[in-house]
mmCIF file with all atom_site columns, C-alpha atoms in Angstrom:
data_model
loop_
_atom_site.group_PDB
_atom_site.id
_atom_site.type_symbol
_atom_site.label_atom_id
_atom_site.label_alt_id
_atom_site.label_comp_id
_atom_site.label_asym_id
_atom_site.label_entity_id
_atom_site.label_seq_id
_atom_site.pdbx_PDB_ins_code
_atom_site.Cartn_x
_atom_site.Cartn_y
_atom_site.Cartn_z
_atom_site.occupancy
_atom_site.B_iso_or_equiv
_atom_site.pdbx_formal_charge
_atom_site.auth_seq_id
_atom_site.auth_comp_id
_atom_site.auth_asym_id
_atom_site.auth_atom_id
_atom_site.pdbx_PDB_model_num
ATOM 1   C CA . UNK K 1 1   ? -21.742 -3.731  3.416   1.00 92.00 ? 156 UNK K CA 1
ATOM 2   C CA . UNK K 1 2   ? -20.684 -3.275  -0.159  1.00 95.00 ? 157 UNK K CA 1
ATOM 3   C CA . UNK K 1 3   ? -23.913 -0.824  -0.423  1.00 98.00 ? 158 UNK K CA 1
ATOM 4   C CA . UNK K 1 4   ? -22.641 1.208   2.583   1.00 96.00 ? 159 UNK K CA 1
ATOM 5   C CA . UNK K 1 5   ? -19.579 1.683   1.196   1.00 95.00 ? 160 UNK K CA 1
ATOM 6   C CA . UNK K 1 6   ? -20.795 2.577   -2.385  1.00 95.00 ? 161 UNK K CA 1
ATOM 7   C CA . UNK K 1 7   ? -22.957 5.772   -0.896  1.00 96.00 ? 162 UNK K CA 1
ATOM 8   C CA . UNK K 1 8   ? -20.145 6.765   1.547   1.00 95.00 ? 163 UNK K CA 1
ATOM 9   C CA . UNK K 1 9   ? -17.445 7.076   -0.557  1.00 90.00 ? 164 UNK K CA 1
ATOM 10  C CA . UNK K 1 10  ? -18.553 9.031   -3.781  1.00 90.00 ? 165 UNK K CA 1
ATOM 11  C CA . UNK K 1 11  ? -20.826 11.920  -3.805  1.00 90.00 ? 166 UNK K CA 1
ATOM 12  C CA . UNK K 1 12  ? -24.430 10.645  -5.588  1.00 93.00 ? 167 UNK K CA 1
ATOM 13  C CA . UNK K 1 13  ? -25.335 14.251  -6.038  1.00 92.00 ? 168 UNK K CA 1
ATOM 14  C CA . UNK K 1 14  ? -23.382 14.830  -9.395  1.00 89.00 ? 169 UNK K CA 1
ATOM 15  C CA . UNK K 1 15  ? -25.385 13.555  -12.061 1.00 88.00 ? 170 UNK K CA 1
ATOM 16  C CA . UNK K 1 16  ? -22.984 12.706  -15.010 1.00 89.00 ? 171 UNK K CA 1
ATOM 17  C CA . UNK K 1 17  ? -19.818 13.832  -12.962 1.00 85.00 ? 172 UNK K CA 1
ATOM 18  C CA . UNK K 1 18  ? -17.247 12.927  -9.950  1.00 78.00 ? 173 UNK K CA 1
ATOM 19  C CA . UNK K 1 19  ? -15.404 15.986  -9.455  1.00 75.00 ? 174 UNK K CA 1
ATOM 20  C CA . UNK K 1 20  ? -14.225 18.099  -12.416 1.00 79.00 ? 175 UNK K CA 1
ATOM 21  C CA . UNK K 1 21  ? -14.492 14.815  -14.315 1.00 81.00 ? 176 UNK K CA 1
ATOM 22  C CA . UNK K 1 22  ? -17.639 15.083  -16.542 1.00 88.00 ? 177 UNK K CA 1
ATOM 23  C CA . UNK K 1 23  ? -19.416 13.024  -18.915 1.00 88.00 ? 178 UNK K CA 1
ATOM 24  C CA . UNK K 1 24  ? -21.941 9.932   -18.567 1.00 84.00 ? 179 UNK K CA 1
ATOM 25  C CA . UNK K 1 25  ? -19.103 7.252   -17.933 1.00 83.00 ? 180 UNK K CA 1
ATOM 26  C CA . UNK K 1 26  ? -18.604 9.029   -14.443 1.00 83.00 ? 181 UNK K CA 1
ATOM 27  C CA . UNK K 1 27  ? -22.042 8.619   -13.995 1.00 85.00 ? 182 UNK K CA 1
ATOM 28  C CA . UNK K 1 28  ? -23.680 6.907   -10.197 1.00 89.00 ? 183 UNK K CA 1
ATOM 29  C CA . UNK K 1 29  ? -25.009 3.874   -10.536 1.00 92.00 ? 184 UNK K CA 1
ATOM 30  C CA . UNK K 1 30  ? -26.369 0.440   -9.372  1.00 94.00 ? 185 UNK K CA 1
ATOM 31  C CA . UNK K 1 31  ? -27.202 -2.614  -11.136 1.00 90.00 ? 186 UNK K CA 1
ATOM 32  C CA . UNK K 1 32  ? -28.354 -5.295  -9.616  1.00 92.00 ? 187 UNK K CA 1
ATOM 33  C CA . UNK K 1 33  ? -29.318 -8.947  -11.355 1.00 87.00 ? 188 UNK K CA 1
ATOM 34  C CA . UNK K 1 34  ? -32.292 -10.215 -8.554  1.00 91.00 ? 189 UNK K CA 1
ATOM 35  C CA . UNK K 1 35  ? -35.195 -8.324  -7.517  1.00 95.00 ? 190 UNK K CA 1
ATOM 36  C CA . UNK K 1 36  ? -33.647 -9.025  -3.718  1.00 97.00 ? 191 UNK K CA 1
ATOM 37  C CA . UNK K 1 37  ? -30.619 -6.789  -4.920  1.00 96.00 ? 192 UNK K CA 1
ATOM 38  C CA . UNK K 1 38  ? -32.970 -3.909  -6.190  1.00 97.00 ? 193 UNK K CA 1
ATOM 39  C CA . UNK K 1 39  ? -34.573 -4.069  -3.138  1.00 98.00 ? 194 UNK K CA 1
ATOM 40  C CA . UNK K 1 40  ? -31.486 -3.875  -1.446  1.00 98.00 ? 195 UNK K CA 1
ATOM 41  C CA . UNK K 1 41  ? -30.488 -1.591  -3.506  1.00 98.00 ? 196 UNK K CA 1
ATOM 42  C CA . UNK K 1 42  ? -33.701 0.571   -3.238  1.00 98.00 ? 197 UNK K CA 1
ATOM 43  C CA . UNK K 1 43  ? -33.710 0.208   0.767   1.00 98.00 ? 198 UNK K CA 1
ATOM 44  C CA . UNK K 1 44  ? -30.252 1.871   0.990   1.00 98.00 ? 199 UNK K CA 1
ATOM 45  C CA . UNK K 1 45  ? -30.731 4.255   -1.202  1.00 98.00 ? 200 UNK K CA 1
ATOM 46  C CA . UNK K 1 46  ? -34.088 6.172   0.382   1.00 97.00 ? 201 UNK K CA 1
ATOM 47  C CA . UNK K 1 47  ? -32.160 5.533   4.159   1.00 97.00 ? 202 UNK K CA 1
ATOM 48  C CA . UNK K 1 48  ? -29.249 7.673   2.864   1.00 97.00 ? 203 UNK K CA 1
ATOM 49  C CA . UNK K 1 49  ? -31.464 9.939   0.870   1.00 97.00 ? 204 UNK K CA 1
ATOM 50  C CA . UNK K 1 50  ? -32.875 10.582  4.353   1.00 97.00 ? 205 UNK K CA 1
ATOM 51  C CA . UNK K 1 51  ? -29.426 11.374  5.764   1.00 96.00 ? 206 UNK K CA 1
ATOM 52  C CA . UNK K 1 52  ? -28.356 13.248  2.854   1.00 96.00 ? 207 UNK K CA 1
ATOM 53  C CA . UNK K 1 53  ? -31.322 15.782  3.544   1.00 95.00 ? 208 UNK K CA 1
ATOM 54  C CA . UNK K 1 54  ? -31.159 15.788  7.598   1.00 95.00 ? 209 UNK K CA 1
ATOM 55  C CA . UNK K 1 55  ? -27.301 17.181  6.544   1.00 95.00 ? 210 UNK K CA 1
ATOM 56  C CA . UNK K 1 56  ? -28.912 19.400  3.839   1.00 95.00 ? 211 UNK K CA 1
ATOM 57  C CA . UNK K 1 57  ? -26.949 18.010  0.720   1.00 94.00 ? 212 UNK K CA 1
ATOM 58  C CA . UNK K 1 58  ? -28.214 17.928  -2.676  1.00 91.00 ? 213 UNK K CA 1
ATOM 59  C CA . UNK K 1 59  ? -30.684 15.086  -4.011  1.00 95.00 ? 214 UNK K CA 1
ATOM 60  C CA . UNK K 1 60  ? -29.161 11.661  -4.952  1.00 95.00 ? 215 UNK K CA 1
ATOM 61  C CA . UNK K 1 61  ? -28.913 11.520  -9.071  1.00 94.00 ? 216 UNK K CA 1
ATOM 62  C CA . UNK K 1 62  ? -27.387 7.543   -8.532  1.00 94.00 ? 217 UNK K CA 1
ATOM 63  C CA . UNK K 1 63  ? -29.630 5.725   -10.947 1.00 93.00 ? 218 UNK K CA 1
ATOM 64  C CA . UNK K 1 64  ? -30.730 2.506   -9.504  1.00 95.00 ? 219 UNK K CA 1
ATOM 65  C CA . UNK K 1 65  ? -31.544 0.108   -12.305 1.00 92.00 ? 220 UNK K CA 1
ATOM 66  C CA . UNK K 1 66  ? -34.286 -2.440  -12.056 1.00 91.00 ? 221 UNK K CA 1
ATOM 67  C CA . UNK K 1 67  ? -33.418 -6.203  -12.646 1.00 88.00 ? 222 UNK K CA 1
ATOM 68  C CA . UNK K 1 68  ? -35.321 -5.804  -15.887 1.00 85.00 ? 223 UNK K CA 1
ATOM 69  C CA . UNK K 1 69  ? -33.327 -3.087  -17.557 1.00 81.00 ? 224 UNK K CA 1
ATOM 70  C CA . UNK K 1 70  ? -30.330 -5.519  -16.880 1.00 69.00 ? 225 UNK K CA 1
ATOM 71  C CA . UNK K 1 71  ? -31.665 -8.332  -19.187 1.00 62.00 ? 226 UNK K CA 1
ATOM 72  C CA . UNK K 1 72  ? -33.050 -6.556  -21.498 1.00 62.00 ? 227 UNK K CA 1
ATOM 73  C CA . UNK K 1 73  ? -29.277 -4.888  -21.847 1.00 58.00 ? 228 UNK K CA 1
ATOM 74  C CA . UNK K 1 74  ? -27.379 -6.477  -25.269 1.00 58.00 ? 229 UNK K CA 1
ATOM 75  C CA . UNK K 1 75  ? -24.713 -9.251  -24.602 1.00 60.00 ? 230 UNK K CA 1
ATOM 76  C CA . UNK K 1 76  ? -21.767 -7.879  -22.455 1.00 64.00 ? 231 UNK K CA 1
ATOM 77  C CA . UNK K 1 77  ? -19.271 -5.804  -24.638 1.00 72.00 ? 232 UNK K CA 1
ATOM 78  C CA . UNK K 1 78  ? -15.650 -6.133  -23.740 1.00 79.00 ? 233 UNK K CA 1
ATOM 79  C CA . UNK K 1 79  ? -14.309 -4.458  -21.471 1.00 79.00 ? 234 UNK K CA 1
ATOM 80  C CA . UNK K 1 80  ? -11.160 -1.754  -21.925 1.00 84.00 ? 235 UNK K CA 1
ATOM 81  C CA . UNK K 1 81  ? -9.123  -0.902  -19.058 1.00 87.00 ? 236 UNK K CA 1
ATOM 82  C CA . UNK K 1 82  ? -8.409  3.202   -18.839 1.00 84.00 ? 237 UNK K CA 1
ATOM 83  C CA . UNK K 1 83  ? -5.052  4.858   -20.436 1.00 86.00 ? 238 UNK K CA 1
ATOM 84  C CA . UNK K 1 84  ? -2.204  3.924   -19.015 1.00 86.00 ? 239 UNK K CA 1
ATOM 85  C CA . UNK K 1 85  ? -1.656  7.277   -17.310 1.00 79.00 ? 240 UNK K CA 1
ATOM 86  C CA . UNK K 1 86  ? -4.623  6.855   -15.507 1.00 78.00 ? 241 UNK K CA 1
ATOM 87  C CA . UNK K 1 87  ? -3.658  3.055   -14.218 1.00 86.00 ? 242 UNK K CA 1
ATOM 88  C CA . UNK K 1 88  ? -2.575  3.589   -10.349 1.00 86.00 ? 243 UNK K CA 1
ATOM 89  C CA . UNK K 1 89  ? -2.443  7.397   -11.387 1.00 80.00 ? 244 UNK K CA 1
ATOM 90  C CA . UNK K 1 90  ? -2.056  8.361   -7.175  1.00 79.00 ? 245 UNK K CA 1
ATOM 91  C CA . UNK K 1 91  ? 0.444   5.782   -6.566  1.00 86.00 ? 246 UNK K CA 1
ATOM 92  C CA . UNK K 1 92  ? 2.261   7.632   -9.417  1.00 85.00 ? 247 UNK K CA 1
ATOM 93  C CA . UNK K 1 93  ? 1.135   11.228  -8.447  1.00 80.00 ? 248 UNK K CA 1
ATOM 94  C CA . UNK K 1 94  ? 0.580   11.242  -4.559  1.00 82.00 ? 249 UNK K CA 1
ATOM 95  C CA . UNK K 1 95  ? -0.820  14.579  -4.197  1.00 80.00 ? 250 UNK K CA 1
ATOM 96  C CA . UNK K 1 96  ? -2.614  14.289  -7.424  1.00 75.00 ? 251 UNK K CA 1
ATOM 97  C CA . UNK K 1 97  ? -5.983  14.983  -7.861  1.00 73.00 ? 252 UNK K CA 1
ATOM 98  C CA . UNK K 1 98  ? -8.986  12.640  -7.329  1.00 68.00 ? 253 UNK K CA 1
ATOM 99  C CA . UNK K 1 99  ? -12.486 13.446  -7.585  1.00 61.00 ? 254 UNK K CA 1
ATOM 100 C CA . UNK K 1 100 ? -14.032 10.544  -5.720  1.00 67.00 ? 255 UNK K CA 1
ATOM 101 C CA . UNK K 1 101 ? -14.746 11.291  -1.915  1.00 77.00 ? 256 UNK K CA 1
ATOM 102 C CA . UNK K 1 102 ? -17.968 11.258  0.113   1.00 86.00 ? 257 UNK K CA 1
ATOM 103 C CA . UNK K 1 103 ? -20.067 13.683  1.676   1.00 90.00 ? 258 UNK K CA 1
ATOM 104 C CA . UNK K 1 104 ? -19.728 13.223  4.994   1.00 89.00 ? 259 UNK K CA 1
ATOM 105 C CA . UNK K 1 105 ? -23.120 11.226  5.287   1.00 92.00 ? 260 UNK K CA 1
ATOM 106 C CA . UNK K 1 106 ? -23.298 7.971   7.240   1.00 91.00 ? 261 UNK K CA 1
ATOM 107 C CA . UNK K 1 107 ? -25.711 5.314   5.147   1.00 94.00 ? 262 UNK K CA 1
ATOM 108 C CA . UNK K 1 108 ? -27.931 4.104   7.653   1.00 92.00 ? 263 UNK K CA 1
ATOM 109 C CA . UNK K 1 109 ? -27.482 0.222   6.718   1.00 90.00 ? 264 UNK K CA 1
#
């Protein structure tokens, strides 16, 4: 389920961007720890490459990563939460803009 929702409700055909936000932190992508997750993974993402081009969107740019890239990564780095103004930023601007939505296309899954 949490795969399904990840292709339905952000548009993997942006490379290193989400909207008019640009750069490689808005970049698609899955990381799974287990070879069963990369298959997983893998699986979900050729079913809704296969709806993506029945609809006649773009190609997918998500990168899936292989368990392997994932251990070979350094030890975790902290993590920083955004500014402040972007913390709840619709609940504080309702019609605000917000570059995450999906395509339309129903993952398979």
């Amino acid at each position: 389920k949490l795969l399904k929702t990840f292709w339905e409700n952000h548009d993997p055909t942006q490379g290193y961007r989400q909207g008019n936000d640009v750069g490689t932190q808005y970049r698609s992508a899955i990381i799974p720890s287990t070879q069963g997750q990369y298959d997983a993974a893998m699986l979900s993402h050729d079913a809704f490459a296969t709806e993506m081009r029945a609809l006649g969107k773009g190609a997918i740019t998500t990168k899936v990563f292989t368990p392997s890239d994932t251990t070979k990564a350094d030890a975790p780095t902290p993590f920083y939460f955004a500014e402040g103004y972007h913390q709840g930023y619709l609940e504080k601007n309702p019609d605000g803009y917000c570059g995450l939505k999906g395509t339309g296309a129903v993952c398979p899954i």
